[in-house]
mmCIF file of C-alpha atoms in Angstrom:
data_model
loop_
_atom_site.group_PDB
_atom_site.id
_atom_site.type_symbol
_atom_site.label_atom_id
_atom_site.label_comp_id
_atom_site.label_asym_id
_atom_site.label_seq_id
_atom_site.Cartn_x
_atom_site.Cartn_y
_atom_site.Cartn_z
ATOM 1 C CA UNK A 1 212.006 -68.296 -45.811
ATOM 2 C CA UNK A 2 214.242 -65.545 -44.455
ATOM 3 C CA UNK A 3 212.861 -62.950 -42.054
ATOM 4 C CA UNK A 4 212.859 -59.154 -41.798
ATOM 5 C CA UNK A 5 211.550 -57.396 -38.700
ATOM 6 C CA UNK A 6 209.497 -54.278 -39.430
ATOM 7 C CA UNK A 7 209.913 -51.173 -37.312
ATOM 8 C CA UNK A 8 206.862 -52.125 -35.222
ATOM 9 C CA UNK A 9 208.231 -55.597 -34.498
ATOM 10 C CA UNK A 10 206.112 -57.530 -37.017
ATOM 11 C CA UNK A 11 207.914 -60.343 -38.855
ATOM 12 C CA UNK A 12 207.956 -60.176 -42.669
ATOM 13 C CA UNK A 13 209.398 -63.002 -44.755
ATOM 14 C CA UNK A 14 210.848 -63.609 -48.207
ATOM 15 C CA UNK A 15 212.586 -66.175 -50.373
ATOM 16 C CA UNK A 16 215.457 -65.385 -52.708
ATOM 17 C CA UNK A 17 216.334 -67.213 -55.923
ATOM 18 C CA UNK A 18 218.471 -66.669 -59.001
ATOM 19 C CA UNK A 19 221.691 -64.871 -59.860
ATOM 20 C CA UNK A 20 222.768 -62.528 -57.029
ATOM 21 C CA UNK A 21 224.239 -60.211 -59.658
ATOM 22 C CA UNK A 22 221.044 -60.073 -61.689
ATOM 23 C CA UNK A 23 218.504 -57.257 -61.568
ATOM 24 C CA UNK A 24 216.245 -57.784 -58.548
ATOM 25 C CA UNK A 25 212.589 -58.581 -59.158
ATOM 26 C CA UNK A 26 210.336 -58.261 -56.115
ATOM 27 C CA UNK A 27 207.033 -60.153 -56.248
ATOM 28 C CA UNK A 28 204.076 -59.040 -54.084
ATOM 29 C CA UNK A 29 200.967 -61.225 -53.919
ATOM 30 C CA UNK A 30 197.363 -60.112 -53.578
ATOM 31 C CA UNK A 31 194.983 -60.123 -50.612
ATOM 32 C CA UNK A 32 195.786 -63.084 -48.301
ATOM 33 C CA UNK A 33 197.788 -64.850 -51.031
ATOM 34 C CA UNK A 34 201.208 -66.288 -50.090
ATOM 35 C CA UNK A 35 204.498 -65.530 -51.780
ATOM 36 C CA UNK A 36 204.455 -69.104 -53.068
ATOM 37 C CA UNK A 37 201.570 -68.126 -55.379
ATOM 38 C CA UNK A 38 204.297 -66.800 -57.703
ATOM 39 C CA UNK A 39 205.508 -70.375 -58.169
ATOM 40 C CA UNK A 40 204.903 -70.209 -61.938
ATOM 41 C CA UNK A 41 207.053 -67.076 -62.357
ATOM 42 C CA UNK A 42 210.139 -67.729 -60.242
ATOM 43 C CA UNK A 43 211.668 -70.320 -62.564
ATOM 44 C CA UNK A 44 211.130 -68.264 -65.706
ATOM 45 C CA UNK A 45 212.634 -65.156 -64.109
ATOM 46 C CA UNK A 46 215.675 -66.915 -62.669
ATOM 47 C CA UNK A 47 216.359 -68.696 -65.962
ATOM 48 C CA UNK A 48 216.370 -65.290 -67.634
ATOM 49 C CA UNK A 49 219.095 -64.103 -65.239
ATOM 50 C CA UNK A 50 217.079 -62.147 -62.706
ATOM 51 C CA UNK A 51 217.404 -62.263 -58.925
ATOM 52 C CA UNK A 52 213.929 -62.957 -57.547
ATOM 53 C CA UNK A 53 212.495 -62.048 -54.150
ATOM 54 C CA UNK A 54 209.065 -63.479 -53.324
ATOM 55 C CA UNK A 55 207.798 -61.481 -50.354
ATOM 56 C CA UNK A 56 205.253 -62.275 -47.646
ATOM 57 C CA UNK A 57 204.144 -58.966 -46.138
ATOM 58 C CA UNK A 58 202.226 -59.030 -42.846
ATOM 59 C CA UNK A 59 199.132 -61.181 -43.128
ATOM 60 C CA UNK A 60 200.547 -63.278 -45.958
ATOM 61 C CA UNK A 61 201.926 -66.799 -46.018
ATOM 62 C CA UNK A 62 204.416 -67.539 -43.258
ATOM 63 C CA UNK A 63 204.825 -63.885 -42.192
ATOM 64 C CA UNK A 64 203.232 -62.673 -38.979
ATOM 65 C CA UNK A 65 199.452 -62.162 -39.066
ATOM 66 C CA UNK A 66 198.486 -59.238 -36.797
ATOM 67 C CA UNK A 67 194.860 -59.162 -35.660
ATOM 68 C CA UNK A 68 194.456 -55.470 -36.468
ATOM 69 C CA UNK A 69 196.254 -52.381 -37.711
ATOM 70 C CA UNK A 70 197.035 -53.525 -41.259
ATOM 71 C CA UNK A 71 196.244 -50.700 -43.665
ATOM 72 C CA UNK A 72 197.314 -49.885 -47.190
ATOM 73 C CA UNK A 73 199.574 -47.191 -45.737
ATOM 74 C CA UNK A 74 201.253 -49.771 -43.484
ATOM 75 C CA UNK A 75 201.686 -52.172 -46.393
ATOM 76 C CA UNK A 76 203.528 -49.464 -48.317
ATOM 77 C CA UNK A 77 205.788 -48.899 -45.315
ATOM 78 C CA UNK A 78 206.485 -52.627 -45.120
ATOM 79 C CA UNK A 79 207.443 -52.567 -48.782
ATOM 80 C CA UNK A 80 209.926 -49.774 -48.094
ATOM 81 C CA UNK A 81 211.440 -51.665 -45.182
ATOM 82 C CA UNK A 82 211.906 -54.798 -47.277
ATOM 83 C CA UNK A 83 213.742 -52.851 -49.985
ATOM 84 C CA UNK A 84 215.874 -51.058 -47.402
ATOM 85 C CA UNK A 85 216.688 -54.171 -45.364
ATOM 86 C CA UNK A 86 217.792 -56.033 -48.496
ATOM 87 C CA UNK A 87 219.457 -52.884 -49.909
ATOM 88 C CA UNK A 88 217.818 -53.401 -53.296
ATOM 89 C CA UNK A 89 218.149 -50.890 -56.120
ATOM 90 C CA UNK A 90 217.266 -50.902 -59.825
ATOM 91 C CA UNK A 91 214.283 -53.076 -58.869
ATOM 92 C CA UNK A 92 211.407 -54.359 -60.953
ATOM 93 C CA UNK A 93 208.383 -54.403 -58.632
ATOM 94 C CA UNK A 94 205.611 -56.823 -59.600
ATOM 95 C CA UNK A 95 202.322 -56.659 -57.715
ATOM 96 C CA UNK A 96 199.275 -58.843 -58.192
ATOM 97 C CA UNK A 97 195.849 -57.536 -57.158
ATOM 98 C CA UNK A 98 196.228 -55.761 -53.777
ATOM 99 C CA UNK A 99 199.983 -56.258 -54.167
ATOM 100 C CA UNK A 100 199.790 -53.872 -57.113
ATOM 101 C CA UNK A 101 198.122 -51.126 -55.120
ATOM 102 C CA UNK A 102 200.633 -51.740 -52.327
ATOM 103 C CA UNK A 103 203.252 -50.493 -54.789
ATOM 104 C CA UNK A 104 201.277 -47.252 -55.230
ATOM 105 C CA UNK A 105 201.015 -46.937 -51.459
ATOM 106 C CA UNK A 106 204.785 -47.277 -51.245
ATOM 107 C CA UNK A 107 205.315 -44.615 -53.914
ATOM 108 C CA UNK A 108 202.838 -42.278 -52.219
ATOM 109 C CA UNK A 109 205.146 -42.261 -49.178
ATOM 110 C CA UNK A 110 208.645 -42.796 -50.587
ATOM 111 C CA UNK A 111 210.612 -41.901 -53.702
ATOM 112 C CA UNK A 112 211.074 -44.136 -56.733
ATOM 113 C CA UNK A 113 214.879 -43.967 -56.448
ATOM 114 C CA UNK A 114 215.192 -47.724 -55.924
ATOM 115 C CA UNK A 115 212.781 -48.632 -58.737
ATOM 116 C CA UNK A 116 213.519 -49.408 -62.399
ATOM 117 C CA UNK A 117 210.022 -50.473 -63.407
ATOM 118 C CA UNK A 118 206.638 -51.637 -62.160
ATOM 119 C CA UNK A 119 204.256 -54.358 -63.348
ATOM 120 C CA UNK A 120 200.677 -54.367 -62.047
ATOM 121 C CA UNK A 121 198.728 -57.612 -62.440
ATOM 122 C CA UNK A 122 194.948 -57.210 -62.815
ATOM 123 C CA UNK A 123 194.405 -54.414 -60.315
ATOM 124 C CA UNK A 124 192.485 -51.220 -60.967
ATOM 125 C CA UNK A 125 193.904 -48.210 -59.109
ATOM 126 C CA UNK A 126 190.387 -47.072 -58.162
ATOM 127 C CA UNK A 127 187.864 -49.736 -57.190
ATOM 128 C CA UNK A 128 184.933 -47.346 -56.717
ATOM 129 C CA UNK A 129 183.043 -46.769 -59.972
ATOM 130 C CA UNK A 130 182.114 -43.209 -60.912
ATOM 131 C CA UNK A 131 180.927 -41.546 -64.104
ATOM 132 C CA UNK A 132 184.510 -40.650 -65.037
ATOM 133 C CA UNK A 133 186.028 -43.963 -63.885
ATOM 134 C CA UNK A 134 183.904 -46.971 -64.926
ATOM 135 C CA UNK A 135 186.824 -49.392 -64.493
ATOM 136 C CA UNK A 136 186.228 -50.319 -60.850
ATOM 137 C CA UNK A 137 184.901 -53.353 -59.019
ATOM 138 C CA UNK A 138 181.673 -54.638 -60.557
ATOM 139 C CA UNK A 139 178.679 -53.275 -58.633
ATOM 140 C CA UNK A 140 180.694 -50.998 -56.329
ATOM 141 C CA UNK A 141 179.680 -47.331 -56.481
ATOM 142 C CA UNK A 142 178.875 -44.343 -54.296
ATOM 143 C CA UNK A 143 175.494 -45.794 -53.300
ATOM 144 C CA UNK A 144 177.097 -48.719 -51.414
ATOM 145 C CA UNK A 145 180.603 -47.398 -50.749
ATOM 146 C CA UNK A 146 180.322 -47.940 -46.975
ATOM 147 C CA UNK A 147 178.771 -51.410 -47.000
ATOM 148 C CA UNK A 148 179.833 -53.346 -50.095
ATOM 149 C CA UNK A 149 182.957 -54.911 -48.585
ATOM 150 C CA UNK A 150 181.697 -55.010 -44.985
ATOM 151 C CA UNK A 151 181.393 -58.797 -44.703
ATOM 152 C CA UNK A 152 182.999 -60.427 -47.754
ATOM 153 C CA UNK A 153 184.567 -60.075 -51.165
ATOM 154 C CA UNK A 154 181.302 -59.658 -53.068
ATOM 155 C CA UNK A 155 180.613 -62.121 -55.893
ATOM 156 C CA UNK A 156 180.031 -60.356 -59.193
ATOM 157 C CA UNK A 157 178.743 -62.992 -61.587
ATOM 158 C CA UNK A 158 181.503 -62.039 -64.025
ATOM 159 C CA UNK A 159 184.479 -64.034 -65.241
ATOM 160 C CA UNK A 160 184.775 -67.581 -66.487
ATOM 161 C CA UNK A 161 182.453 -69.998 -64.655
ATOM 162 C CA UNK A 162 184.332 -72.406 -62.383
ATOM 163 C CA UNK A 163 183.278 -75.430 -64.394
ATOM 164 C CA UNK A 164 184.798 -73.945 -67.584
ATOM 165 C CA UNK A 165 188.234 -73.115 -66.187
ATOM 166 C CA UNK A 166 189.849 -76.554 -66.452
ATOM 167 C CA UNK A 167 193.621 -76.343 -66.019
ATOM 168 C CA UNK A 168 193.306 -72.678 -65.066
ATOM 169 C CA UNK A 169 191.358 -73.702 -61.969
ATOM 170 C CA UNK A 170 193.791 -76.504 -61.117
ATOM 171 C CA UNK A 171 196.709 -74.076 -61.199
ATOM 172 C CA UNK A 172 194.809 -71.630 -59.003
ATOM 173 C CA UNK A 173 193.888 -74.287 -56.445
ATOM 174 C CA UNK A 174 197.494 -75.487 -56.307
ATOM 175 C CA UNK A 175 198.871 -71.995 -55.794
ATOM 176 C CA UNK A 176 196.311 -71.109 -53.099
ATOM 177 C CA UNK A 177 195.810 -74.479 -51.411
ATOM 178 C CA UNK A 178 196.897 -73.429 -47.902
ATOM 179 C CA UNK A 179 195.060 -70.091 -47.773
ATOM 180 C CA UNK A 180 192.399 -69.713 -45.074
ATOM 181 C CA UNK A 181 189.288 -68.422 -46.848
ATOM 182 C CA UNK A 182 187.655 -66.991 -43.723
ATOM 183 C CA UNK A 183 187.982 -63.242 -43.188
ATOM 184 C CA UNK A 184 188.823 -61.708 -39.829
ATOM 185 C CA UNK A 185 187.610 -58.274 -38.774
ATOM 186 C CA UNK A 186 191.118 -56.946 -39.328
ATOM 187 C CA UNK A 187 191.218 -58.361 -42.863
ATOM 188 C CA UNK A 188 187.813 -56.879 -43.654
ATOM 189 C CA UNK A 189 189.044 -53.502 -42.428
ATOM 190 C CA UNK A 190 192.058 -53.785 -44.768
ATOM 191 C CA UNK A 191 189.804 -54.817 -47.643
ATOM 192 C CA UNK A 192 187.582 -51.787 -47.047
ATOM 193 C CA UNK A 193 190.613 -49.483 -46.905
ATOM 194 C CA UNK A 194 191.854 -50.995 -50.160
ATOM 195 C CA UNK A 195 188.461 -50.632 -51.853
ATOM 196 C CA UNK A 196 188.042 -46.944 -51.038
ATOM 197 C CA UNK A 197 191.519 -45.821 -52.127
ATOM 198 C CA UNK A 198 192.261 -43.894 -55.310
ATOM 199 C CA UNK A 199 195.855 -44.292 -56.488
ATOM 200 C CA UNK A 200 195.487 -42.514 -59.825
ATOM 201 C CA UNK A 201 197.366 -39.375 -58.706
ATOM 202 C CA UNK A 202 200.324 -41.558 -57.683
ATOM 203 C CA UNK A 203 200.376 -43.206 -61.099
ATOM 204 C CA UNK A 204 200.337 -39.786 -62.762
ATOM 205 C CA UNK A 205 203.434 -38.817 -60.784
ATOM 206 C CA UNK A 206 205.405 -42.010 -61.353
ATOM 207 C CA UNK A 207 208.284 -41.462 -63.795
ATOM 208 C CA UNK A 208 209.422 -45.074 -64.273
ATOM 209 C CA UNK A 209 207.964 -47.483 -66.874
ATOM 210 C CA UNK A 210 204.763 -49.182 -65.734
ATOM 211 C CA UNK A 211 203.105 -52.226 -67.294
ATOM 212 C CA UNK A 212 199.438 -52.922 -66.542
ATOM 213 C CA UNK A 213 198.295 -56.493 -67.223
ATOM 214 C CA UNK A 214 194.621 -57.465 -67.206
ATOM 215 C CA UNK A 215 192.834 -60.790 -67.417
ATOM 216 C CA UNK A 216 190.215 -60.554 -70.165
ATOM 217 C CA UNK A 217 187.783 -62.537 -67.998
ATOM 218 C CA UNK A 218 188.565 -61.075 -64.587
ATOM 219 C CA UNK A 219 185.948 -61.751 -61.942
ATOM 220 C CA UNK A 220 186.403 -58.351 -60.337
ATOM 221 C CA UNK A 221 186.526 -55.586 -62.960
ATOM 222 C CA UNK A 222 186.497 -54.937 -66.696
ATOM 223 C CA UNK A 223 189.811 -55.395 -68.484
ATOM 224 C CA UNK A 224 189.522 -51.788 -69.647
ATOM 225 C CA UNK A 225 191.214 -50.748 -66.391
ATOM 226 C CA UNK A 226 194.623 -51.677 -67.832
ATOM 227 C CA UNK A 227 194.565 -49.253 -70.774
ATOM 228 C CA UNK A 228 192.899 -46.552 -68.662
ATOM 229 C CA UNK A 229 195.624 -46.877 -66.029
ATOM 230 C CA UNK A 230 198.402 -46.915 -68.620
ATOM 231 C CA UNK A 231 196.948 -43.685 -69.987
ATOM 232 C CA UNK A 232 197.540 -42.040 -66.609
ATOM 233 C CA UNK A 233 201.202 -43.049 -66.372
ATOM 234 C CA UNK A 234 203.933 -40.908 -67.975
ATOM 235 C CA UNK A 235 205.513 -44.160 -69.273
ATOM 236 C CA UNK A 236 202.675 -46.655 -69.299
ATOM 237 C CA UNK A 237 201.756 -49.688 -71.389
ATOM 238 C CA UNK A 238 199.018 -52.296 -71.071
ATOM 239 C CA UNK A 239 198.300 -55.857 -72.139
ATOM 240 C CA UNK A 240 195.139 -57.968 -71.885
ATOM 241 C CA UNK A 241 195.571 -61.736 -71.685
ATOM 242 C CA UNK A 242 192.732 -63.666 -73.385
ATOM 243 C CA UNK A 243 190.991 -66.529 -71.563
ATOM 244 C CA UNK A 244 192.428 -65.296 -68.284
ATOM 245 C CA UNK A 245 190.918 -64.331 -64.956
ATOM 246 C CA UNK A 246 191.888 -62.119 -62.046
ATOM 247 C CA UNK A 247 194.804 -64.361 -61.017
ATOM 248 C CA UNK A 248 196.342 -63.656 -64.397
ATOM 249 C CA UNK A 249 199.858 -64.876 -63.572
ATOM 250 C CA UNK A 250 198.516 -68.176 -62.215
ATOM 251 C CA UNK A 251 195.784 -69.052 -64.696
ATOM 252 C CA UNK A 252 197.838 -68.381 -67.849
ATOM 253 C CA UNK A 253 201.459 -68.493 -66.641
ATOM 254 C CA UNK A 254 203.134 -69.034 -70.003
ATOM 255 C CA UNK A 255 201.427 -66.052 -71.612
ATOM 256 C CA UNK A 256 201.981 -63.908 -68.532
ATOM 257 C CA UNK A 257 205.655 -64.863 -68.202
ATOM 258 C CA UNK A 258 206.340 -63.952 -71.821
ATOM 259 C CA UNK A 259 204.753 -60.520 -71.291
ATOM 260 C CA UNK A 260 206.581 -59.927 -68.004
ATOM 261 C CA UNK A 261 209.973 -60.997 -69.374
ATOM 262 C CA UNK A 262 209.598 -58.785 -72.440
ATOM 263 C CA UNK A 263 208.889 -55.849 -70.151
ATOM 264 C CA UNK A 264 211.693 -56.718 -67.722
ATOM 265 C CA UNK A 265 214.257 -56.971 -70.508
ATOM 266 C CA UNK A 266 213.203 -53.600 -71.901
ATOM 267 C CA UNK A 267 214.100 -51.706 -68.720
#
């Protein structure tokens, strides 16, 4: 891993692979997940001629883990500092779960001048369900907005049961084997910040192509979020992967890689 020091002194890390002359693809993992969770995508992207950066923002993988002060706003600033430090332009940004909404945080604070396209992997831009947005986190609505994520990531009872996942589960366990499942107070604060955000206005103002990918059997929200989000974007498309959960790129990597590469080559 190579290191970048953020403007507040926190160490961020990344790995680089592929053709240095190829279009850069920056991979951002979800809540607590390490950059190595993109292990099933790096090879496919590099073989297709792309330059791949797998990034550990603060709190992820081998980057520094501050006890407090990590917000969605700060994550967007970290994203900007990674792109600036590496002097990347014409970038395809790929964000899984919270990594996807980190991209919207970045674009809420900075321009899209460095960006060629965006791929969001199973992440609704608004987790709070309302009458006009029923594509949020299962069971999360205005009645429990202040308490639902206070102590944990709430189980929903949705998605494929563990015992039915087979190879999907084995891939997930391999990709996430070193992740500490306990949640600190700082991580819960970040999770709550993430849950209450609404990034739909940012999507509406984003003028680069955006792909929204959903797992048909996501544990967290209905797959309808992908088409609804694509409908907000000036240049938006969506795909649902059958027999796939929230970790869509991990559980069904071959199907996901084909979708991602088709999108990347279209930019």
